[in-house]
PDB file of C-alpha atoms in Angstrom:
ATOM      1  CA  GLU A   1     -22.806 -14.622  34.145  1.00 86.00           C
ATOM      2  CA  LYS A   2     -19.612 -16.891  35.457  1.00 93.00           C
ATOM      3  CA  ASN A   3     -16.503 -16.136  35.431  1.00 94.00           C
ATOM      4  CA  VAL A   4     -16.873 -12.323  33.854  1.00 94.00           C
ATOM      5  CA  THR A   5     -14.652  -9.835  34.591  1.00 94.00           C
ATOM      6  CA  TRP A   6     -16.335  -6.965  32.969  1.00 96.00           C
ATOM      7  CA  SER A   7     -19.021  -6.530  29.740  1.00 95.00           C
ATOM      8  CA  VAL A   8     -20.051  -3.638  27.827  1.00 95.00           C
ATOM      9  CA  ASP A   9     -22.952  -3.510  25.342  1.00 92.00           C
ATOM     10  CA  LEU A  10     -21.071  -2.399  22.073  1.00 92.00           C
ATOM     11  CA  GLY A  11     -24.279  -1.692  19.937  1.00 90.00           C
ATOM     12  CA  ARG A  12     -24.674  -2.843  16.363  1.00 92.00           C
ATOM     13  CA  GLY A  13     -21.915  -4.496  14.392  1.00 92.00           C
ATOM     14  CA  VAL A  14     -19.724  -7.657  13.674  1.00 92.00           C
ATOM     15  CA  ALA A  15     -16.502  -6.833  13.872  1.00 94.00           C
ATOM     16  CA  CYS A  16     -13.995  -8.595  16.522  1.00 95.00           C
ATOM     17  CA  PRO A  17     -12.805  -6.267  19.671  1.00 97.00           C
ATOM     18  CA  ILE A  18      -9.035  -6.514  19.727  1.00 98.00           C
ATOM     19  CA  VAL A  19      -6.810  -5.937  22.487  1.00 98.00           C
ATOM     20  CA  SER A  20      -3.357  -4.070  22.555  1.00 98.00           C
ATOM     21  CA  ALA A  21      -1.059  -2.237  25.263  1.00 96.00           C
ATOM     22  CA  GLY A  22      -4.113  -2.968  27.944  1.00 97.00           C
ATOM     23  CA  ARG A  23      -6.629  -1.723  25.792  1.00 98.00           C
ATOM     24  CA  VAL A  24      -9.517  -2.977  23.608  1.00 98.00           C
ATOM     25  CA  PHE A  25     -10.564  -1.252  20.452  1.00 98.00           C
ATOM     26  CA  ALA A  26     -13.497  -2.120  19.149  1.00 97.00           C
ATOM     27  CA  THR A  27     -16.184  -0.793  16.114  1.00 97.00           C
ATOM     28  CA  THR A  28     -20.240  -0.113  16.109  1.00 97.00           C
ATOM     29  CA  MET A  29     -22.805   2.090  14.910  1.00 96.00           C
ATOM     30  CA  THR A  30     -24.049   4.546  17.582  1.00 94.00           C
ATOM     31  CA  ASP A  31     -27.111   5.212  15.310  1.00 91.00           C
ATOM     32  CA  GLU A  32     -28.233   5.276  11.914  1.00 89.00           C
ATOM     33  CA  SER A  33     -25.601   7.141  10.863  1.00 91.00           C
ATOM     34  CA  LYS A  34     -22.737   7.335  12.730  1.00 96.00           C
ATOM     35  CA  PHE A  35     -19.949   4.589  12.978  1.00 96.00           C
ATOM     36  CA  ALA A  36     -17.899   4.933  15.916  1.00 98.00           C
ATOM     37  CA  VAL A  37     -14.467   3.132  17.173  1.00 98.00           C
ATOM     38  CA  LEU A  38     -14.242   2.928  21.144  1.00 98.00           C
ATOM     39  CA  SER A  39     -11.260   2.146  23.580  1.00 98.00           C
ATOM     40  CA  PHE A  40     -11.578   0.466  26.807  1.00 98.00           C
ATOM     41  CA  ASP A  41      -9.373  -0.441  29.591  1.00 98.00           C
ATOM     42  CA  ALA A  42      -8.745  -4.205  29.157  1.00 98.00           C
ATOM     43  CA  VAL A  43      -8.481  -5.120  32.888  1.00 97.00           C
ATOM     44  CA  THR A  44     -11.356  -2.592  33.993  1.00 97.00           C
ATOM     45  CA  GLY A  45     -13.938  -2.283  30.806  1.00 97.00           C
ATOM     46  CA  GLU A  46     -13.871   1.400  31.546  1.00 98.00           C
ATOM     47  CA  PRO A  47     -14.282   3.868  28.721  1.00 98.00           C
ATOM     48  CA  LEU A  48     -11.245   5.617  27.680  1.00 98.00           C
ATOM     49  CA  TRP A  49     -12.496   7.388  24.408  1.00 98.00           C
ATOM     50  CA  LYS A  50     -15.173   7.121  21.692  1.00 98.00           C
ATOM     51  CA  ARG A  51     -14.749   8.650  18.288  1.00 98.00           C
ATOM     52  CA  GLU A  52     -17.459   9.073  16.269  1.00 97.00           C
ATOM     53  CA  PHE A  53     -17.956   9.767  12.284  1.00 98.00           C
ATOM     54  CA  GLU A  54     -21.053  10.454  10.109  1.00 97.00           C
ATOM     55  CA  ALA A  55     -21.242   7.046   8.057  1.00 95.00           C
ATOM     56  CA  GLY A  56     -23.416   9.376   5.123  1.00 93.00           C
ATOM     57  CA  GLU A  57     -26.008   7.542   2.966  1.00 91.00           C
ATOM     58  CA  LEU A  58     -25.493   3.870   4.081  1.00 92.00           C
ATOM     59  CA  PRO A  59     -26.118   1.044   1.081  1.00 89.00           C
ATOM     60  CA  GLU A  60     -28.729  -1.692   2.180  1.00 88.00           C
ATOM     61  CA  ILE A  61     -26.983  -4.894   3.689  1.00 89.00           C
ATOM     62  CA  THR A  62     -28.191  -8.313   4.109  1.00 87.00           C
ATOM     63  CA  PRO A  63     -28.172  -9.895   7.644  1.00 87.00           C
ATOM     64  CA  PRO A  64     -26.635 -10.956   9.469  1.00 88.00           C
ATOM     65  CA  ASN A  65     -24.249  -8.005   8.555  1.00 88.00           C
ATOM     66  CA  GLU A  66     -24.081  -5.058  10.061  1.00 91.00           C
ATOM     67  CA  HIS A  67     -22.417  -1.711   8.528  1.00 91.00           C
ATOM     68  CA  ALA A  68     -19.763  -2.026  11.277  1.00 93.00           C
ATOM     69  CA  SER A  69     -17.855  -5.030  10.567  1.00 92.00           C
ATOM     70  CA  SER A  70     -14.502  -4.171   9.804  1.00 91.00           C
ATOM     71  CA  THR A  71     -12.350  -5.417  12.636  1.00 96.00           C
ATOM     72  CA  PRO A  72      -9.626  -3.068  13.931  1.00 98.00           C
ATOM     73  CA  ALA A  73      -6.049  -3.501  13.653  1.00 98.00           C
ATOM     74  CA  THR A  74      -3.158  -1.765  15.509  1.00 98.00           C
ATOM     75  CA  ASP A  75       0.519  -1.605  15.900  1.00 98.00           C
ATOM     76  CA  GLY A  76       0.080  -0.661  19.935  1.00 97.00           C
ATOM     77  CA  GLU A  77       0.207   3.341  18.802  1.00 98.00           C
ATOM     78  CA  THR A  78      -2.844   3.752  16.009  1.00 98.00           C
ATOM     79  CA  VAL A  79      -5.420   1.809  15.326  1.00 98.00           C
ATOM     80  CA  PHE A  80      -6.819   1.271  11.583  1.00 98.00           C
ATOM     81  CA  VAL A  81     -10.058   1.013  10.718  1.00 98.00           C
ATOM     82  CA  HIS A  82     -12.471   0.709   7.379  1.00 96.00           C
ATOM     83  CA  PHE A  83     -15.852   1.626   6.616  1.00 96.00           C
ATOM     84  CA  SER A  84     -17.544   1.350   3.632  1.00 93.00           C
ATOM     85  CA  THR A  85     -18.240   5.109   3.104  1.00 94.00           C
ATOM     86  CA  ILE A  86     -15.720   6.639   4.642  1.00 96.00           C
ATOM     87  CA  GLY A  87     -12.182   4.423   3.542  1.00 96.00           C
ATOM     88  CA  LEU A  88      -9.732   3.615   5.729  1.00 98.00           C
ATOM     89  CA  ILE A  89      -8.964   5.463   9.208  1.00 98.00           C
ATOM     90  CA  ALA A  90      -5.884   5.950  11.353  1.00 98.00           C
ATOM     91  CA  LEU A  91      -6.510   6.637  15.029  1.00 98.00           C
ATOM     92  CA  ASP A  92      -3.968   7.612  17.511  1.00 98.00           C
ATOM     93  CA  ALA A  93      -4.431   4.918  19.925  1.00 98.00           C
ATOM     94  CA  ASP A  94      -4.057   6.727  23.665  1.00 98.00           C
ATOM     95  CA  ASP A  95      -6.871   9.577  22.487  1.00 98.00           C
ATOM     96  CA  GLY A  96      -8.834   8.614  19.315  1.00 98.00           C
ATOM     97  CA  SER A  97      -7.511  11.638  17.949  1.00 98.00           C
ATOM     98  CA  VAL A  98      -7.786  11.011  14.056  1.00 98.00           C
ATOM     99  CA  ARG A  99      -4.033  10.749  12.282  1.00 98.00           C
ATOM    100  CA  TRP A 100      -5.116  10.457   8.492  1.00 98.00           C
ATOM    101  CA  GLU A 101      -8.595   9.226   6.674  1.00 98.00           C
ATOM    102  CA  HIS A 102      -7.983   7.737   3.025  1.00 98.00           C
ATOM    103  CA  PRO A 103     -11.289   7.391   1.302  1.00 97.00           C
ATOM    104  CA  LEU A 104     -11.658   4.665  -0.951  1.00 95.00           C
ATOM    105  CA  PRO A 105     -14.067   3.270  -3.778  1.00 92.00           C
ATOM    106  CA  MET A 106     -17.524   2.364  -2.187  1.00 88.00           C
ATOM    107  CA  PRO A 107     -17.760  -1.417  -2.447  1.00 88.00           C
ATOM    108  CA  PHE A 108     -20.603  -2.959  -4.263  1.00 86.00           C
ATOM    109  CA  TYR A 109     -21.861  -6.904  -3.820  1.00 81.00           C
ATOM    110  CA  LEU A 110     -24.181  -8.147  -6.108  1.00 80.00           C
ATOM    111  CA  MET A 111     -25.738 -10.178  -2.967  1.00 80.00           C
ATOM    112  CA  GLY A 112     -26.093  -7.315  -1.149  1.00 82.00           C
ATOM    113  CA  TRP A 113     -23.954  -8.758   1.502  1.00 84.00           C
ATOM    114  CA  GLY A 114     -21.873  -5.300   2.659  1.00 83.00           C
ATOM    115  CA  ALA A 115     -18.145  -4.556   3.397  1.00 84.00           C
ATOM    116  CA  ALA A 116     -16.874  -6.937   6.048  1.00 84.00           C
ATOM    117  CA  ASN A 117     -12.926  -6.094   5.297  1.00 88.00           C
ATOM    118  CA  SER A 118     -10.493  -5.581   8.006  1.00 95.00           C
ATOM    119  CA  PRO A 119      -6.835  -3.906   7.512  1.00 97.00           C
ATOM    120  CA  ILE A 120      -3.666  -5.603   8.724  1.00 97.00           C
ATOM    121  CA  VAL A 121      -0.308  -3.705   9.782  1.00 98.00           C
ATOM    122  CA  TYR A 122       2.541  -5.087   8.746  1.00 97.00           C
ATOM    123  CA  ARG A 123       5.964  -3.250   9.117  1.00 96.00           C
ATOM    124  CA  ASP A 124       5.092   0.456   8.351  1.00 98.00           C
ATOM    125  CA  MET A 125       2.366  -0.426   6.079  1.00 98.00           C
ATOM    126  CA  VAL A 126      -1.202  -1.167   6.239  1.00 98.00           C
ATOM    127  CA  ILE A 127      -2.286  -3.618   4.051  1.00 98.00           C
ATOM    128  CA  PHE A 128      -6.068  -3.611   3.049  1.00 96.00           C
ATOM    129  CA  ASN A 129      -7.724  -6.297   0.450  1.00 95.00           C
ATOM    130  CA  LEU A 130     -11.575  -5.181  -0.439  1.00 92.00           C
ATOM    131  CA  ASP A 131     -12.221  -8.028  -2.891  1.00 89.00           C
ATOM    132  CA  ASP A 132     -15.771  -6.704  -4.251  1.00 89.00           C
ATOM    133  CA  ASP A 133     -17.993  -7.591  -7.606  1.00 88.00           C
ATOM    134  CA  LEU A 134     -17.012  -4.518  -9.264  1.00 89.00           C
ATOM    135  CA  ASN A 135     -13.506  -3.232  -8.888  1.00 91.00           C
ATOM    136  CA  PRO A 136     -11.830  -5.705  -6.193  1.00 93.00           C
ATOM    137  CA  TYR A 137      -7.783  -4.814  -5.205  1.00 94.00           C
ATOM    138  CA  LEU A 138      -5.313  -5.311  -2.664  1.00 95.00           C
ATOM    139  CA  ILE A 139      -3.985  -2.148  -1.194  1.00 97.00           C
ATOM    140  CA  ALA A 140      -0.808  -1.268   1.355  1.00 98.00           C
ATOM    141  CA  LEU A 141      -0.696   2.442   2.647  1.00 98.00           C
ATOM    142  CA  ASP A 142       1.858   4.589   4.430  1.00 98.00           C
ATOM    143  CA  LYS A 143       0.704   4.018   8.261  1.00 98.00           C
ATOM    144  CA  GLN A 144       2.231   7.051   9.293  1.00 98.00           C
ATOM    145  CA  THR A 145       0.675   9.241   6.407  1.00 98.00           C
ATOM    146  CA  GLY A 146      -2.363   7.390   4.736  1.00 98.00           C
ATOM    147  CA  SER A 147      -0.395   7.804   1.605  1.00 98.00           C
ATOM    148  CA  ILE A 148      -0.757   4.142  -1.091  1.00 98.00           C
ATOM    149  CA  ARG A 149       2.702   2.381  -1.360  1.00 98.00           C
ATOM    150  CA  TRP A 150       1.340   0.263  -3.537  1.00 98.00           C
ATOM    151  CA  GLU A 151      -1.867  -1.059  -5.392  1.00 97.00           C
ATOM    152  CA  THR A 152      -2.917  -4.298  -7.038  1.00 96.00           C
ATOM    153  CA  PRO A 153      -5.866  -5.142  -8.962  1.00 94.00           C
ATOM    154  CA  ARG A 154      -7.733  -8.262  -8.436  1.00 92.00           C
ATOM    155  CA  PRO A 155     -10.161  -8.907 -10.977  1.00 89.00           C
ATOM    156  CA  ASP A 156     -10.169 -12.368 -11.015  1.00 89.00           C
ATOM    157  CA  MET A 157     -11.550 -12.270  -6.950  1.00 84.00           C
ATOM    158  CA  LEU A 158     -15.426 -11.659  -6.525  1.00 77.00           C
ATOM    159  CA  GLY A 159     -17.249 -11.015  -3.542  1.00 79.00           C
ATOM    160  CA  GLY A 160     -14.880 -12.095  -1.268  1.00 81.00           C
ATOM    161  CA  PHE A 161     -13.821 -11.112   2.658  1.00 81.00           C
ATOM    162  CA  ALA A 162     -10.330 -12.456   3.291  1.00 84.00           C
ATOM    163  CA  VAL A 163      -8.428 -10.657   5.585  1.00 91.00           C
ATOM    164  CA  PRO A 164      -4.497 -10.871   4.019  1.00 90.00           C
ATOM    165  CA  VAL A 165      -2.221 -13.206   5.829  1.00 93.00           C
ATOM    166  CA  LEU A 166       1.375 -12.448   5.437  1.00 95.00           C
ATOM    167  CA  CYS A 167       3.826 -15.848   4.840  1.00 96.00           C
ATOM    168  CA  THR A 168       7.637 -15.541   4.950  1.00 96.00           C
ATOM    169  CA  ALA A 169       9.665 -18.547   3.365  1.00 96.00           C
ATOM    170  CA  ASN A 170      13.310 -18.472   2.229  1.00 96.00           C
ATOM    171  CA  GLY A 171      13.470 -14.720   3.405  1.00 95.00           C
ATOM    172  CA  ARG A 172      10.850 -13.487   1.425  1.00 96.00           C
ATOM    173  CA  THR A 173       7.413 -12.347   2.615  1.00 95.00           C
ATOM    174  CA  ASP A 174       4.293 -12.893   0.841  1.00 95.00           C
ATOM    175  CA  VAL A 175       0.907 -11.556   1.022  1.00 93.00           C
ATOM    176  CA  VAL A 176      -1.563 -14.240   0.709  1.00 91.00           C
TER     177      VAL A 176
END
């Protein structure tokens, strides 16, 4: 209530909003079966665009998680998000138009935690880690086309939600 320039009720979701080039990007569930990516003017809070997606049949998840739990990533031109029943989605940062969608296997968690994994952007790739309980993997997609650059199975990693971190040492960058 004090020193607040603007606020907006996003709806159901636990993802973090991100800010880039004067815009805020966030995700939410707009109803029981629709996932949305939203954009706002960072200074005024004015809505810039909203893109909704039919989520399909959603698995039960354990609270406090929500289905809209992927924090977006952006390179300033494209916004990248993950949704469990859709996969990875790339949206134009200016108008929210879909640039590409890349389907991924539906994640499965024995304890019903639900997906909460978020992509990162590195150079010309979108890197995404999904350590579910059946088929954990790390994947890199071409950020322009959504085509697979590489994919690495991670059979020893179960039920994790880590967002990859890039570490550069001695001229080499590793995904950690």
